[in-house]
Amino acid sequence: MFALLSVAVVAPSVHADPRRGREPASDELGTRMLALVNRSREARGLPTLRLNERLTREALRHSKRMAHDGAISHTPNLADLVRSVGGSVFGEDLGKGRGLRGIRDAWMRRADTRRIMLDPRFHHVGLGVVHADGFYWVTLQVFD
């Protein structure tokens, strides 16, 4: 079992949904965030990440918990969750920001979070995104 250090990031303000009056659902936000992450991976010749439903449910639950608590924290028992879906190598990036692109860009600027997001060993992801009180809370759990 190998785990990478995970780091929390507060990203600058960039709004993800320009349409006014409509709050995107968490699954739509997750799809957008996954596309941003996968674009960064594809640009470097890395395989795209595929959503794992079970870890995505857990990641969403965790993002909701962080939004409720108003604080970024790591997913408890992530190693056990990853093992339960057949994974053995994993990492976790966490973020809070005003826009999804800003969170992804903040991960790319930091060596530790960039290393997790762009690790070529990872092929699967649990991804939870919540929008609450003007902020996006993101849990990205990559594994293989």
Short mmCIF file of C-alpha atoms in Angstrom, two decimals:
data_model
loop_
_atom_site.label_atom_id
_atom_site.label_comp_id
_atom_site.label_asym_id
_atom_site.label_seq_id
_atom_site.Cartn_x
_atom_site.Cartn_y
_atom_site.Cartn_z
CA MET A 1 0.00 0.00 0.00
CA PHE A 2 1.34 3.39 -0.96
CA ALA A 3 -0.32 6.69 -0.19
CA LEU A 4 0.69 10.14 -1.38
CA LEU A 5 0.58 13.22 0.79
CA SER A 6 -2.56 15.22 0.19
CA VAL A 7 -2.84 18.96 0.52
CA ALA A 8 -5.72 21.38 0.78
CA VAL A 9 -5.86 24.42 -1.46
CA VAL A 10 -7.92 27.59 -1.39
CA ALA A 11 -8.31 28.69 -4.99
CA PRO A 12 -8.88 32.17 -6.39
CA SER A 13 -12.25 33.37 -7.57
CA VAL A 14 -13.29 32.08 -10.99
CA HIS A 15 -16.94 31.13 -11.39
CA ALA A 16 -17.69 27.78 -13.01
CA ASP A 17 -21.29 28.39 -14.14
CA PRO A 18 -21.94 31.63 -16.01
CA ARG A 19 -25.69 30.96 -16.20
CA ARG A 20 -27.45 33.02 -13.58
CA GLY A 21 -30.24 31.75 -11.38
CA ARG A 22 -29.42 28.06 -11.75
CA GLU A 23 -27.38 26.09 -9.28
CA PRO A 24 -25.70 23.10 -10.98
CA ALA A 25 -26.24 19.70 -9.38
CA SER A 26 -23.30 17.98 -7.69
CA ASP A 27 -23.05 15.37 -10.45
CA GLU A 28 -22.82 18.13 -13.09
CA LEU A 29 -20.13 19.87 -11.04
CA GLY A 30 -18.26 16.58 -10.70
CA THR A 31 -18.42 16.06 -14.47
CA ARG A 32 -17.00 19.55 -15.02
CA MET A 33 -14.20 19.03 -12.50
CA LEU A 34 -13.30 15.64 -13.96
CA ALA A 35 -13.08 17.21 -17.43
CA LEU A 36 -10.69 19.88 -16.12
CA VAL A 37 -8.47 17.31 -14.41
CA ASN A 38 -8.50 15.00 -17.40
CA ARG A 39 -7.57 17.86 -19.76
CA SER A 40 -4.48 18.47 -17.63
CA ARG A 41 -3.63 14.77 -17.73
CA GLU A 42 -4.25 14.41 -21.48
CA ALA A 43 -2.06 17.44 -22.22
CA ARG A 44 0.82 15.49 -20.66
CA GLY A 45 0.05 12.21 -22.41
CA LEU A 46 -1.41 10.60 -19.29
CA PRO A 47 -4.45 8.31 -19.22
CA THR A 48 -7.76 9.89 -18.30
CA LEU A 49 -9.27 9.08 -14.93
CA ARG A 50 -12.46 7.01 -14.82
CA LEU A 51 -15.05 7.60 -12.13
CA ASN A 52 -15.54 4.91 -9.52
CA GLU A 53 -19.14 5.12 -8.31
CA ARG A 54 -18.52 3.95 -4.76
CA LEU A 55 -15.61 6.30 -4.11
CA THR A 56 -17.48 9.12 -5.84
CA ARG A 57 -20.34 8.69 -3.35
CA GLU A 58 -17.81 8.76 -0.51
CA ALA A 59 -16.00 11.78 -1.97
CA LEU A 60 -19.29 13.65 -2.33
CA ARG A 61 -20.22 12.80 1.25
CA HIS A 62 -16.81 14.08 2.35
CA SER A 63 -17.14 17.33 0.37
CA LYS A 64 -20.55 17.91 1.97
CA ARG A 65 -19.00 17.31 5.39
CA MET A 66 -16.20 19.82 4.70
CA ALA A 67 -18.73 22.42 3.50
CA HIS A 68 -20.88 21.85 6.59
CA ASP A 69 -17.86 22.12 8.91
CA GLY A 70 -16.40 25.05 6.98
CA ALA A 71 -12.97 23.41 6.99
CA ILE A 72 -10.86 21.24 4.72
CA SER A 73 -9.95 17.84 6.14
CA HIS A 74 -8.75 14.53 4.78
CA THR A 75 -11.08 11.62 4.20
CA PRO A 76 -11.00 9.29 7.21
CA ASN A 77 -10.14 5.68 6.37
CA LEU A 78 -9.33 6.45 2.74
CA ALA A 79 -6.95 3.49 2.61
CA ASP A 80 -9.78 1.14 3.61
CA LEU A 81 -12.13 2.69 1.03
CA VAL A 82 -9.55 2.29 -1.74
CA ARG A 83 -8.83 -1.31 -0.76
CA SER A 84 -12.57 -2.05 -0.80
CA VAL A 85 -12.67 -1.24 -4.54
CA GLY A 86 -9.48 -3.15 -5.35
CA GLY A 87 -6.98 -0.28 -5.23
CA SER A 88 -3.62 -0.26 -3.51
CA VAL A 89 -1.99 3.04 -4.55
CA PHE A 90 -3.85 6.28 -3.89
CA GLY A 91 -3.71 9.99 -3.24
CA GLU A 92 -6.15 12.74 -2.33
CA ASP A 93 -6.35 16.39 -3.34
CA LEU A 94 -8.77 18.70 -1.57
CA GLY A 95 -9.86 22.18 -2.51
CA LYS A 96 -12.06 25.09 -1.61
CA GLY A 97 -12.51 28.00 -3.97
CA ARG A 98 -14.83 30.25 -5.90
CA GLY A 99 -14.45 28.30 -9.15
CA LEU A 100 -13.58 24.80 -10.32
CA ARG A 101 -10.96 25.95 -12.81
CA GLY A 102 -9.34 28.00 -10.06
CA ILE A 103 -9.12 24.94 -7.82
CA ARG A 104 -7.61 22.83 -10.62
CA ASP A 105 -5.15 25.62 -11.45
CA ALA A 106 -4.17 25.93 -7.78
CA TRP A 107 -3.49 22.17 -7.68
CA MET A 108 -1.31 22.56 -10.77
CA ARG A 109 0.74 25.36 -9.16
CA ARG A 110 1.67 23.28 -6.11
CA ALA A 111 4.18 20.47 -6.60
CA ASP A 112 2.54 18.13 -4.07
CA THR A 113 -1.04 18.39 -5.38
CA ARG A 114 0.14 18.42 -9.02
CA ARG A 115 2.10 15.21 -8.36
CA ILE A 116 -1.08 13.50 -7.13
CA MET A 117 -3.31 14.77 -9.94
CA LEU A 118 -0.78 13.85 -12.65
CA ASP A 119 0.52 10.57 -11.26
CA PRO A 120 0.57 8.14 -14.22
CA ARG A 121 -0.19 5.16 -11.95
CA PHE A 122 -3.71 6.42 -11.32
CA HIS A 123 -6.58 5.37 -13.58
CA HIS A 124 -9.60 5.68 -11.26
CA VAL A 125 -11.09 8.49 -9.23
CA GLY A 126 -13.69 9.22 -6.61
CA LEU A 127 -14.75 12.84 -7.07
CA GLY A 128 -17.14 14.89 -4.98
CA VAL A 129 -17.99 18.55 -5.61
CA VAL A 130 -20.35 20.68 -3.54
CA HIS A 131 -21.25 24.35 -3.98
CA ALA A 132 -22.21 26.01 -0.69
CA ASP A 133 -22.20 29.63 0.48
CA GLY A 134 -20.38 30.80 -2.64
CA PHE A 135 -17.59 28.23 -2.46
CA TYR A 136 -16.87 24.96 -4.24
CA TRP A 137 -15.60 22.16 -2.00
CA VAL A 138 -13.79 19.41 -3.89
CA THR A 139 -12.56 15.97 -2.87
CA LEU A 140 -10.45 14.16 -5.49
CA GLN A 141 -9.46 10.60 -4.55
CA VAL A 142 -7.24 9.04 -7.22
CA PHE A 143 -6.19 5.40 -7.11
CA ASP A 144 -5.21 2.23 -8.84
#
